Coordinates of C-alpha atoms in Angstrom, one line a residue:
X300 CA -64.1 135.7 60.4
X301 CA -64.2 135.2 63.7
X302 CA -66.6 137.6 66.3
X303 CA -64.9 137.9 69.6
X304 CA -67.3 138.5 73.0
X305 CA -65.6 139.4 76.0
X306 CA -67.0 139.8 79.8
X307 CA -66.7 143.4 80.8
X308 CA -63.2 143.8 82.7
X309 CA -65.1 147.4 84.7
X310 CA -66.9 146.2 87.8
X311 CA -69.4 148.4 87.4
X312 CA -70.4 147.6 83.7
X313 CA -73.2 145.0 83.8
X314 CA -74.1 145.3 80.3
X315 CA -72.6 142.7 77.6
X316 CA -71.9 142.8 73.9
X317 CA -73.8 140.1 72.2
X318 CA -76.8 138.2 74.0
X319 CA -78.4 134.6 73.3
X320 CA -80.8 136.0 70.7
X321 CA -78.1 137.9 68.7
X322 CA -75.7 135.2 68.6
X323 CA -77.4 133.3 65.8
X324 CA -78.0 136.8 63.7
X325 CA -74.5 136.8 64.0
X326 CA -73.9 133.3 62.7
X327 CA -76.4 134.1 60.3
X328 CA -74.0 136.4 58.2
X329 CA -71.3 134.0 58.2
X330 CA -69.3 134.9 61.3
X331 CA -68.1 132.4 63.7
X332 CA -68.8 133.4 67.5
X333 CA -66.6 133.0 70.7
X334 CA -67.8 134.2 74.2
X335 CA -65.8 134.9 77.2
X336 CA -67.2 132.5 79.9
X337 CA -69.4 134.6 82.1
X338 CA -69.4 137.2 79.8
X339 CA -73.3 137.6 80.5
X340 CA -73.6 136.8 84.0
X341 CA -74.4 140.6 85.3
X342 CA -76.7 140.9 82.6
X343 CA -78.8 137.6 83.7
X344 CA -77.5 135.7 80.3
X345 CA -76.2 132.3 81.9
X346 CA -73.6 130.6 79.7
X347 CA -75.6 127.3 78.9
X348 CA -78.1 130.3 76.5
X349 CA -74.9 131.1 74.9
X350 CA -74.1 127.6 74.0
X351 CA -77.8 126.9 72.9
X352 CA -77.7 129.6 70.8
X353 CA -74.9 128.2 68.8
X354 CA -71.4 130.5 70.3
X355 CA -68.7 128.7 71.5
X356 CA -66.7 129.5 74.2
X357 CA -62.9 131.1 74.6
X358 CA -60.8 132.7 77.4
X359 CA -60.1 135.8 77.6
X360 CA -57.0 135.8 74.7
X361 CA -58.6 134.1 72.5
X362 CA -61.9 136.3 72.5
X363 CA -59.8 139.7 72.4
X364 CA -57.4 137.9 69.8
X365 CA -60.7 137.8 67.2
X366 CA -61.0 138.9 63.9
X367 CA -64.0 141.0 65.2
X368 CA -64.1 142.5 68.5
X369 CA -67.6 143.6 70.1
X370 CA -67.1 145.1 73.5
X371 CA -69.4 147.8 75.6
X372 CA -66.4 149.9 76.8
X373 CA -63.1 150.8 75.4
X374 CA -60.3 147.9 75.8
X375 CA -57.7 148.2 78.7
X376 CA -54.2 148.8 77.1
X377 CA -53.8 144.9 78.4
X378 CA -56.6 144.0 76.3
X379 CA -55.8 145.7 73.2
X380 CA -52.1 144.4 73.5
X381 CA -53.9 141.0 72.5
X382 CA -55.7 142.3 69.5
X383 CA -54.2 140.9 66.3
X384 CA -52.7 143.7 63.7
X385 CA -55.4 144.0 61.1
X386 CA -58.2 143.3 63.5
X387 CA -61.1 145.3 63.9
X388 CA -62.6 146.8 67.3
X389 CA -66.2 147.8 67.6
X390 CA -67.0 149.5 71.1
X391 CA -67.7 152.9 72.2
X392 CA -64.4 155.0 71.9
X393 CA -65.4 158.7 72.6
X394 CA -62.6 159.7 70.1
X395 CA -65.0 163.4 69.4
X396 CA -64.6 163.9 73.1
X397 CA -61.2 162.0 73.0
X398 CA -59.6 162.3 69.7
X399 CA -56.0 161.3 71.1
X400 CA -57.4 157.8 71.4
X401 CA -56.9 157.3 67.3
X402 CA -53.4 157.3 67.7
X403 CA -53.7 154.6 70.3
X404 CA -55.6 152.0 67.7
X405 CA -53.3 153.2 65.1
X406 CA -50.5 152.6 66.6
X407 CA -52.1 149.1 67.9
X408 CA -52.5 148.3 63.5
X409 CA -56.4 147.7 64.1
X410 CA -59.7 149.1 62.6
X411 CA -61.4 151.0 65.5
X412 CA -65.0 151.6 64.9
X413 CA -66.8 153.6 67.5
X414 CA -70.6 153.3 68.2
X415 CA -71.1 156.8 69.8
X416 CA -70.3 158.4 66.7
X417 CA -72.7 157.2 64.4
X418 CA -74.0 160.3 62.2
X419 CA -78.2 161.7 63.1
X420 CA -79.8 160.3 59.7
X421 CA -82.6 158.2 59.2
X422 CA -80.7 155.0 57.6
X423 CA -78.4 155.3 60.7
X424 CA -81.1 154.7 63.5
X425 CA -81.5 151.2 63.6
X426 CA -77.6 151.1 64.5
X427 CA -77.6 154.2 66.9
X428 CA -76.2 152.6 70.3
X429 CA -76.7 156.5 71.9
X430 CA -80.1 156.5 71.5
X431 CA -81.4 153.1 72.8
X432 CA -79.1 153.5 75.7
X433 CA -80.4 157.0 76.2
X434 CA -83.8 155.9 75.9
X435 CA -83.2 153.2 78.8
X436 CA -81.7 155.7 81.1
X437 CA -84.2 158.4 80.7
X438 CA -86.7 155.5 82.0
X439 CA -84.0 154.7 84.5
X440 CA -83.3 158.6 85.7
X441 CA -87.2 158.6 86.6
X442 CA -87.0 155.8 89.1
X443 CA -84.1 156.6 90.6
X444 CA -85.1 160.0 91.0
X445 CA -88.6 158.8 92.5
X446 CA -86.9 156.4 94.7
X447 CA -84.7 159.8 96.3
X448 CA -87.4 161.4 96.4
X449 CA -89.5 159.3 98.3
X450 CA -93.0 161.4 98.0
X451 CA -95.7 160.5 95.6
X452 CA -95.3 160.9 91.6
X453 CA -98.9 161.2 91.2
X454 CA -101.7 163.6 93.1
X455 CA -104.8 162.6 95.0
X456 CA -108.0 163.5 97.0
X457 CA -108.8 161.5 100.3
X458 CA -110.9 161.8 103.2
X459 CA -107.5 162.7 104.8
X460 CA -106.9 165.8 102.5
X461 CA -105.7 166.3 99.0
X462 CA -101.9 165.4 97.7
X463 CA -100.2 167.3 95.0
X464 CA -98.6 165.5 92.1
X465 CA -95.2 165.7 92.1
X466 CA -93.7 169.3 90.0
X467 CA -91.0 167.7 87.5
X468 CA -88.7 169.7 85.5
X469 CA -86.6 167.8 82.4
X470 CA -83.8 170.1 80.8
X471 CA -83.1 168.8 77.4
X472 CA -86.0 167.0 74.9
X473 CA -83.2 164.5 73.1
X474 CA -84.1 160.7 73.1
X475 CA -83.6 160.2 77.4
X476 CA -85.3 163.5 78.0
X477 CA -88.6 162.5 76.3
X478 CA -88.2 159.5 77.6
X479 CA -88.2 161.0 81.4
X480 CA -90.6 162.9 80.2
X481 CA -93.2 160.1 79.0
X482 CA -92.2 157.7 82.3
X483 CA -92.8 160.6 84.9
X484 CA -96.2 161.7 83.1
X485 CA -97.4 158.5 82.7
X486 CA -96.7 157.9 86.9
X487 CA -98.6 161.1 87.3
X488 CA -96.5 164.0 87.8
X489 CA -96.9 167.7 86.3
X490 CA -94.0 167.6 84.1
X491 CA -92.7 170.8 82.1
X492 CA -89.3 171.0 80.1
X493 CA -87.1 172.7 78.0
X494 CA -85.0 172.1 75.2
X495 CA -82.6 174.7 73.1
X496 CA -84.0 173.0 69.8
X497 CA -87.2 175.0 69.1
X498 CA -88.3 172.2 67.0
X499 CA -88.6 170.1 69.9
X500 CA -91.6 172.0 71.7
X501 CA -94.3 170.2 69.6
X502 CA -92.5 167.1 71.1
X503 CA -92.7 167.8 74.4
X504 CA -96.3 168.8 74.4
X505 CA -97.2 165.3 72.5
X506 CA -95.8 163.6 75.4
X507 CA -98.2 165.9 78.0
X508 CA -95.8 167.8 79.0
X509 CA -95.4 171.7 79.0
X510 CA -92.6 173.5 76.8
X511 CA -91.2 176.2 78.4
X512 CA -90.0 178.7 76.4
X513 CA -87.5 181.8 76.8
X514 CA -87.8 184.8 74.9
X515 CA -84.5 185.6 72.3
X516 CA -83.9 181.7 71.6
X517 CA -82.5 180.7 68.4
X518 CA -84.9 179.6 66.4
X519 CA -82.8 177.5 63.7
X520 CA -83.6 174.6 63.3
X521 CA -80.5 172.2 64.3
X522 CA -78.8 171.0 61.1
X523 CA -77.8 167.6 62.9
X524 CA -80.1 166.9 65.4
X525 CA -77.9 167.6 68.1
X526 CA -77.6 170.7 70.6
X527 CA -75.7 173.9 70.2
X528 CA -74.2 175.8 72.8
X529 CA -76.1 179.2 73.4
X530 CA -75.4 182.6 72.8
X531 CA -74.0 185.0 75.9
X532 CA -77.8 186.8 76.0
X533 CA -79.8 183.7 75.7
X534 CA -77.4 182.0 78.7
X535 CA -78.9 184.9 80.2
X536 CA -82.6 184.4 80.0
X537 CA -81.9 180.5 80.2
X538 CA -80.5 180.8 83.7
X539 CA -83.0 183.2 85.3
X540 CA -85.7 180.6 83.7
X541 CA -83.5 177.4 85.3
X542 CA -83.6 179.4 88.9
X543 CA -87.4 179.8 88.7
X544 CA -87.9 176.5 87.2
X545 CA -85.9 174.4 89.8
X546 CA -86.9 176.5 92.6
X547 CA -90.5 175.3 92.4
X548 CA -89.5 171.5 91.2
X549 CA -90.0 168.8 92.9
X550 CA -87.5 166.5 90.9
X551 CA -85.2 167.9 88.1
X552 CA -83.9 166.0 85.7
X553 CA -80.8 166.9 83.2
X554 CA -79.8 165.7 80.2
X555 CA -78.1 168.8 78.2
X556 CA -74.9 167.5 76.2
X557 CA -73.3 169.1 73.8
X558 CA -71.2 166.5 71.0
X559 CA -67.5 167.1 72.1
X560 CA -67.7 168.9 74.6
X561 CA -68.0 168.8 78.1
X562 CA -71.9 169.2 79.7
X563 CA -72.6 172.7 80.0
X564 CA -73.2 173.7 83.5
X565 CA -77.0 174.7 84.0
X566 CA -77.9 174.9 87.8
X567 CA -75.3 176.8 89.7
X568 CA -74.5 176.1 93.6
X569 CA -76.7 179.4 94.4
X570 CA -80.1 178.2 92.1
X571 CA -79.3 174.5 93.9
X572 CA -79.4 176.2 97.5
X573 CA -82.7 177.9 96.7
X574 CA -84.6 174.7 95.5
X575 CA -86.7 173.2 98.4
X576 CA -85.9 170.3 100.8
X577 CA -85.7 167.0 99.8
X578 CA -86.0 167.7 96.4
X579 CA -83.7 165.6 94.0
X580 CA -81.7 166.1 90.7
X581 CA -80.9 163.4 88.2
X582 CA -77.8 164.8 86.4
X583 CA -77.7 162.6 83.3
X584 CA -74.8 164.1 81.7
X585 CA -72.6 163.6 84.8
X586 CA -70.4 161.3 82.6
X587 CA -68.7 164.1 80.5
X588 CA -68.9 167.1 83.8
X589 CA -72.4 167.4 84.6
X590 CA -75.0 169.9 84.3
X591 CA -74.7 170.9 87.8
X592 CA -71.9 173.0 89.9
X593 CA -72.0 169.8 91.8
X594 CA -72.2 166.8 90.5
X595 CA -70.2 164.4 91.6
X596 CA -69.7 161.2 88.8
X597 CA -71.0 158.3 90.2
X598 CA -71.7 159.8 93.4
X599 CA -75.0 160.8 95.5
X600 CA -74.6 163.9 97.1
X601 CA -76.7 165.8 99.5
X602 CA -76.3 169.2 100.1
X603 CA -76.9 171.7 103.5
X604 CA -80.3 172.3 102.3
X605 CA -81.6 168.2 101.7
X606 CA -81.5 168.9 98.0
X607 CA -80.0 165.4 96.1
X608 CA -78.3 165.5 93.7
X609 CA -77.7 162.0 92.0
X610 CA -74.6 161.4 89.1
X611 CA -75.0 158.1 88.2
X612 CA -73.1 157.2 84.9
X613 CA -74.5 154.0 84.5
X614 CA -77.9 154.6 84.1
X615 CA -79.1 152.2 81.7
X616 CA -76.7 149.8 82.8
X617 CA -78.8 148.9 85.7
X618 CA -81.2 147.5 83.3
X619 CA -78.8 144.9 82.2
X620 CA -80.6 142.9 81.0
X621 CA -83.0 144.8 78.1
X622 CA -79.9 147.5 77.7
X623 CA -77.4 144.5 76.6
X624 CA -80.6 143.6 74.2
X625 CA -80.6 146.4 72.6
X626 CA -76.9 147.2 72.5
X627 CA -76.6 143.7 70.8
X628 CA -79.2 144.6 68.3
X629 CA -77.6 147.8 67.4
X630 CA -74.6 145.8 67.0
X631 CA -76.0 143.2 64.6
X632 CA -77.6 145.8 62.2
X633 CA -74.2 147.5 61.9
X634 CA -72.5 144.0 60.7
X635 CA -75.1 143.7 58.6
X636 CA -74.0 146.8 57.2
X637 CA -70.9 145.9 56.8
X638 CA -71.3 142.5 55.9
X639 CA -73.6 142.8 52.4
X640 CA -72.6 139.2 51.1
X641 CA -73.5 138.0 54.2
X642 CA -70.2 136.1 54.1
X643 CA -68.5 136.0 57.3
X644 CA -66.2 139.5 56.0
X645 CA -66.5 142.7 57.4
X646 CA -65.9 145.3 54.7
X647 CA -65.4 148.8 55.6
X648 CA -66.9 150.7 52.5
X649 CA -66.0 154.7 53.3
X650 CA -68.5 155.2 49.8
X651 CA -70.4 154.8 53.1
X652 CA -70.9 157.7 55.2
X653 CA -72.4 156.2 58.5
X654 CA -69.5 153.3 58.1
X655 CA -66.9 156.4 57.3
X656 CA -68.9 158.5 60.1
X657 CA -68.0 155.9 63.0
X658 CA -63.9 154.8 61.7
X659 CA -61.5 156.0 63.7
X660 CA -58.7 154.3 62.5
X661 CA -58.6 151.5 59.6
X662 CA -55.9 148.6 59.4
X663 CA -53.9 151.1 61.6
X664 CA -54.2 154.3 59.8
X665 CA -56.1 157.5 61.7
X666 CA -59.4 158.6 59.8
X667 CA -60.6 160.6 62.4
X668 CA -62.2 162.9 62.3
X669 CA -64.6 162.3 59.4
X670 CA -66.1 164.4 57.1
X671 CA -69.1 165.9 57.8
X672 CA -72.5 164.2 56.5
X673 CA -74.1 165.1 53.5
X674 CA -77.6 164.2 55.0
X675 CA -78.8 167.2 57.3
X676 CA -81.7 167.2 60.0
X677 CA -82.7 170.7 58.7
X678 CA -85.5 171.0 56.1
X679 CA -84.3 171.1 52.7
X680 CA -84.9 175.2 51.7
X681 CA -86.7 176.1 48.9
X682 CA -84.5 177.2 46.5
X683 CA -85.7 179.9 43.4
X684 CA -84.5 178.6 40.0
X685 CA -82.1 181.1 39.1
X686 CA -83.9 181.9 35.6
X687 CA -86.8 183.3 37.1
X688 CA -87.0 186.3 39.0
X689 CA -88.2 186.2 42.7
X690 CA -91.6 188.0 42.9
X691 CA -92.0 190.7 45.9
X692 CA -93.9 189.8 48.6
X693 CA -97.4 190.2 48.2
X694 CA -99.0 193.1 50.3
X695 CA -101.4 191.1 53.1
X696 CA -104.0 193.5 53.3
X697 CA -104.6 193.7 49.5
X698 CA -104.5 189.6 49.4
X699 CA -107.1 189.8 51.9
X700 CA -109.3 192.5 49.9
X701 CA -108.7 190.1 47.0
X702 CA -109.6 187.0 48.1
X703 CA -113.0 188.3 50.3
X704 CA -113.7 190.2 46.6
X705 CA -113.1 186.7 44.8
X706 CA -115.8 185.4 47.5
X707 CA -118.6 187.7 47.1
X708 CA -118.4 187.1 43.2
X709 CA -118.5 183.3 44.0
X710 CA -121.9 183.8 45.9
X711 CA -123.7 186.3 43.8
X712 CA -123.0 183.9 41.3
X713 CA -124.1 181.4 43.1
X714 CA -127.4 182.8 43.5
X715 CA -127.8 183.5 40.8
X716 CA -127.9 180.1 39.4
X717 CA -130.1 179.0 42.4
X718 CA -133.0 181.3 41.6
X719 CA -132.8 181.0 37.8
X720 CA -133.1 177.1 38.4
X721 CA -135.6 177.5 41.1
X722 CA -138.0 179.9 38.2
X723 CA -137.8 177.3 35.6
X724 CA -138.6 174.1 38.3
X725 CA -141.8 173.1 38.8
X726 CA -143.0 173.8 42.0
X727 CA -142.7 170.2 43.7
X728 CA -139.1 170.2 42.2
X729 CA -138.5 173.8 44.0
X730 CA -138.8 172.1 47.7
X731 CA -136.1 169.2 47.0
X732 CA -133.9 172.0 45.2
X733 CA -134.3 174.2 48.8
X734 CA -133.1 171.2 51.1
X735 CA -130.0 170.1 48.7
X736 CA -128.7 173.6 48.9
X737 CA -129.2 174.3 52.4
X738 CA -127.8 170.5 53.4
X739 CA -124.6 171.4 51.4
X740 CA -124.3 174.8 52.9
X741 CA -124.6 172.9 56.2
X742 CA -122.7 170.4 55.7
X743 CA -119.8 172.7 54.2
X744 CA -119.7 174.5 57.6
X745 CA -120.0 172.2 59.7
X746 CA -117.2 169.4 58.6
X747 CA -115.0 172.7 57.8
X748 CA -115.1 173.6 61.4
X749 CA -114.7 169.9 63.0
X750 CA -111.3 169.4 64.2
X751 CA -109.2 166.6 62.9
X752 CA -109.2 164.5 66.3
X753 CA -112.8 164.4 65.5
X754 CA -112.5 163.0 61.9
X755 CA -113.1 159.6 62.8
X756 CA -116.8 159.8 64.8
X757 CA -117.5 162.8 61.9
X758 CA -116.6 159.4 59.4
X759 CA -119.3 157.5 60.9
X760 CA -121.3 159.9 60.8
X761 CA -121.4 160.0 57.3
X762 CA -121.4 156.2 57.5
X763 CA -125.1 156.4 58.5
X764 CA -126.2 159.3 56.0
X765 CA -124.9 157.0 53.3
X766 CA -126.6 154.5 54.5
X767 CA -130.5 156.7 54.4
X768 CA -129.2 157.1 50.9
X769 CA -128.4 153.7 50.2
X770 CA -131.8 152.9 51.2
X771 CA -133.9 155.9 49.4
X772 CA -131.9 154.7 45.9
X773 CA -132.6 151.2 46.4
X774 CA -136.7 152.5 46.8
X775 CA -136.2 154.2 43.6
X776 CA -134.5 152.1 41.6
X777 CA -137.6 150.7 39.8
X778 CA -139.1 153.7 38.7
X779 CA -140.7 153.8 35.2
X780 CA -138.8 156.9 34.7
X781 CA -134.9 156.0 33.0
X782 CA -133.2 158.8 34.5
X783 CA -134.6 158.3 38.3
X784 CA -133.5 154.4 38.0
X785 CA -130.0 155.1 36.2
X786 CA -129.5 158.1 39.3
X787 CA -130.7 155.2 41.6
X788 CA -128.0 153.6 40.7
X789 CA -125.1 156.0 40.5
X790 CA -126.1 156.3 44.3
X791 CA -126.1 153.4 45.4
X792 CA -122.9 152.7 44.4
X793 CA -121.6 155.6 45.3
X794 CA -122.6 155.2 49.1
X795 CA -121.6 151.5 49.2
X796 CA -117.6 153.3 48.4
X797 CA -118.5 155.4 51.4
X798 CA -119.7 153.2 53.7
X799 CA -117.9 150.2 52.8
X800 CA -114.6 152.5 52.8
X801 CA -115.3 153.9 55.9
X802 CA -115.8 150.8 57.9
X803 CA -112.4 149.1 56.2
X804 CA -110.6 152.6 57.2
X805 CA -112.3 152.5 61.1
X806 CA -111.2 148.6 61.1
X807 CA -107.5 149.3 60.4
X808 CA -107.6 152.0 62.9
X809 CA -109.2 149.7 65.8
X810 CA -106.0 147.1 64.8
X811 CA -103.7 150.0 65.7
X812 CA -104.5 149.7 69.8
X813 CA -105.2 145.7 69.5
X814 CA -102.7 143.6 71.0
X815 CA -100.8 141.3 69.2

């Protein structure tokens, strides 16, 4: 078959399909490559890399007449009037947002395979289109909103007074938001945000951010990784928390979509008019409404009070050049999904649920929309077999009284055994007896209380006490007495596990910040 790559007929796309280093993936599985002449210009890929990398070149029929069609945006109806019946489109079609568009590739006799519509599993990542480009544009949103903005990200203190870092505010923790998130943290602002999934708050605060919460939230956990619209009394508390929050911002950034819908509005015309002057909003989800009363698609506005507000679409399209990298990249893992003989034919196996997930229509019939996954983001529940009968909950205060009970037993037994053993020793015996048991209650207490962060220094730590008894064995290990030499031994090999372990463990963490 035949892979068809045409140049971007919207002036404002810059972004192309396939790029010099995923053309020959591309031949690799058998398919035969044509590129629109220029096709790569706006994205800095010059024609002569194409034809290095082994493509050959078409006009524009002949690319869109392809058995395979690759293509950033949906095809004009002039374009997909010269699509062959029985060809197969891949692009970004919006059909949960647009579903009337099935009928249009029906109706056209083609396979329509839509990229923003690829399902939230883990096998499904390495071919989700939404989040790299989401992931370029939350980078993107940060510099165009510090380039509004004007003022600096990061605070200081100068013989000419002290400067504030700059107060940033990220609605939504999806793939752009923590991307924002990380950029404008790592540039030195204070950042906070909020997201509707409560799972995403430990996110947030990995990044060095602060999660700010609002009381009454659901608290499920979102069954496919995407947002869900909220409840009348959590709107509520989310909006007096978006006034405050925006009032003392600096820069807001937006990103709150909901799949199929339009973006739900978050900052109204009245929270907008209290922010300060020459503040700036990045609305991220101006493409399907905005998350502002106004927003303006592809528009920067400026309201009566100097607040900007900025509704770029194409966000991660003015990175051309790495967003076409990773669009192409994307693309080449879904033909290798749908090419397993790695023989030049696409096959469309709906046994497959991300390949059933994305098709919208296939050799002109409408299979939109799909079933829903089996494969949920939630955690599995913990099911009780339905032989056994569930056991009432335990009371807390008797578990306690139990378990400080168990405890006390535990250590009258244990001393027990200490003085019996201490009578019968000799009294040279009786000193070494003393430090063992008061280095293993030490010990006991004090790795029990050492935080995990500090696991690795507490490792060589005990590097170095192996290593005292490394050394006392080997002094003993000639003794007359059988026992002494054969306990000589059983220590010395036992620390050499230890320390021996523990630099091999230390040495694979050290590779994890080397370069290269």
């Amino acid at each position: 078959m035949r892979i068809g790559v045409p140049r971007e007929s919207s002036p404002s796309e810059t972004r192309v399909a396939a790029t010099p280093s995923t053309v020959p993936q591309l031949l690799k599985l058998g398919y035969d490559v044509v590129v629109e002449r220029g096709a790569g210009e706006r994205a800095d890929f010059p024609d002569t890399a194409y034809a290095e990398a082994g493509a050959s070149f078409g006009t524009s029929q002949e690319v869109w007449a392809s058995d395979v069609v690759l293509s950033c945006n949906p095809p004009t109806d002039d374009e997909l009037a010269l699509m062959s019946p029985g060809a197969t489109l891949v692009s970004m079609l919006s059909p949960a947002l647009h579903p009337e568009v099935a009928e249009r590739y029906a109706d056209a006799g083609i396979s329509a395979l839509s990229l923003d519509a690829v399902p939230r599993i883990s096998r499904a990542q390495s071919l989700d289109v939404l989040s790299s480009m989401a992931n370029i544009a939350g980078y993107r949103a940060v510099i165009e909103a510090a380039q509004a903005y004007g003022g600096m990200f990061t605070g200081q203190v100068t013989a000419a007074g002290k400067v504030p870092p700059a107060q940033v505010f990220v609605v939504g923790a999806g793939v752009a938001g923590l991307a924002a998130i990380g950029i404008a943290g790592s540039m030195g602002a204070q950042v906070r945000a909020f997201d509707v999934r409560p799972e995403v708050g430990e996110q947030i605060e990995s990044m060095g951010a602060t999660f700010v919460e609002v009381g009454a939230v659901d608290t499920t956990v979102s069954s496919d990784g995407y947002a869900k619209e909220m409840s009348a009394d959590q709107a509520e508390l989310a909006a007096r928390m978006y006034a405050e929050e925006s009032r003392n911002a600096d820069i807001v950034i937006t990103t709150a979509q909901i799949r199929g819908k339009a973006a739900p509005i978050l900052l109204t015309a009245e929270m907008i008019a209290a922010m300060k002057p020459g503040s700036v909003i990045v609305d991220m989800a101006a493409s399907t409404g905005g998350n502002t009363a106004l927003t303006r698609a592809d528009e920067k506005v400026v309201t009566d009070n100097g607040v900007t507000i900025i509704g770029w679409t194409d966000l991660a399209g003015r990175l051309p050049r790495q967003a076409s990298q990773l669009f192409g990249t994307n693309l080449v893992n879904l033909l290798k999904l749908v090419t397993p003989a790695k023989d030049g034919q696409l096959v469309l196996d709906f046994d497959d649920e991300v390949v059933r997930s994305m098709t919208v229509t296939r050799k002109g019939a409408v299979t939109w929309p799909p079933p829903p996954v089996k494969v949920s983001a939630a955690p599995t529940p913990v099911t009780t077999p339905s032989a056994e009968v569930a056991k009432p909950a335990e009371d807390p205060i008797a578990a306690a009284q139990r378990k400080r009970t168990r405890n006390l037993v535990a250590a009258g037994l244990g001393m027990v055994i200490f003085f019996v053993i201490g009578g019968l020793s000799p009294l040279g015996i009786l000193g070494h007896w003393m430090v063992l048991m008061l280095a293993v209650f030490v010990g006991f207490y004090v790795i029990s209380n050492v935080t995990h962060a500090l696991h690795t220094p507490l490792m060589a730590e005990t590097n170095a006490i192996s290593g005292i008894i490394m050394v006392g064995a080997l002094l003993q290990v000639g003794s007359d007495n059988i026992a002494v030499t054969i306990l000589s031994w059983v220590a010395i090999l036992v620390a050499s596990i230890n320390v021996f372990g523990g630099f091999l463990v230390t040495n694979r963490m050290l590779a994890m910040f080397r370069k290269g």
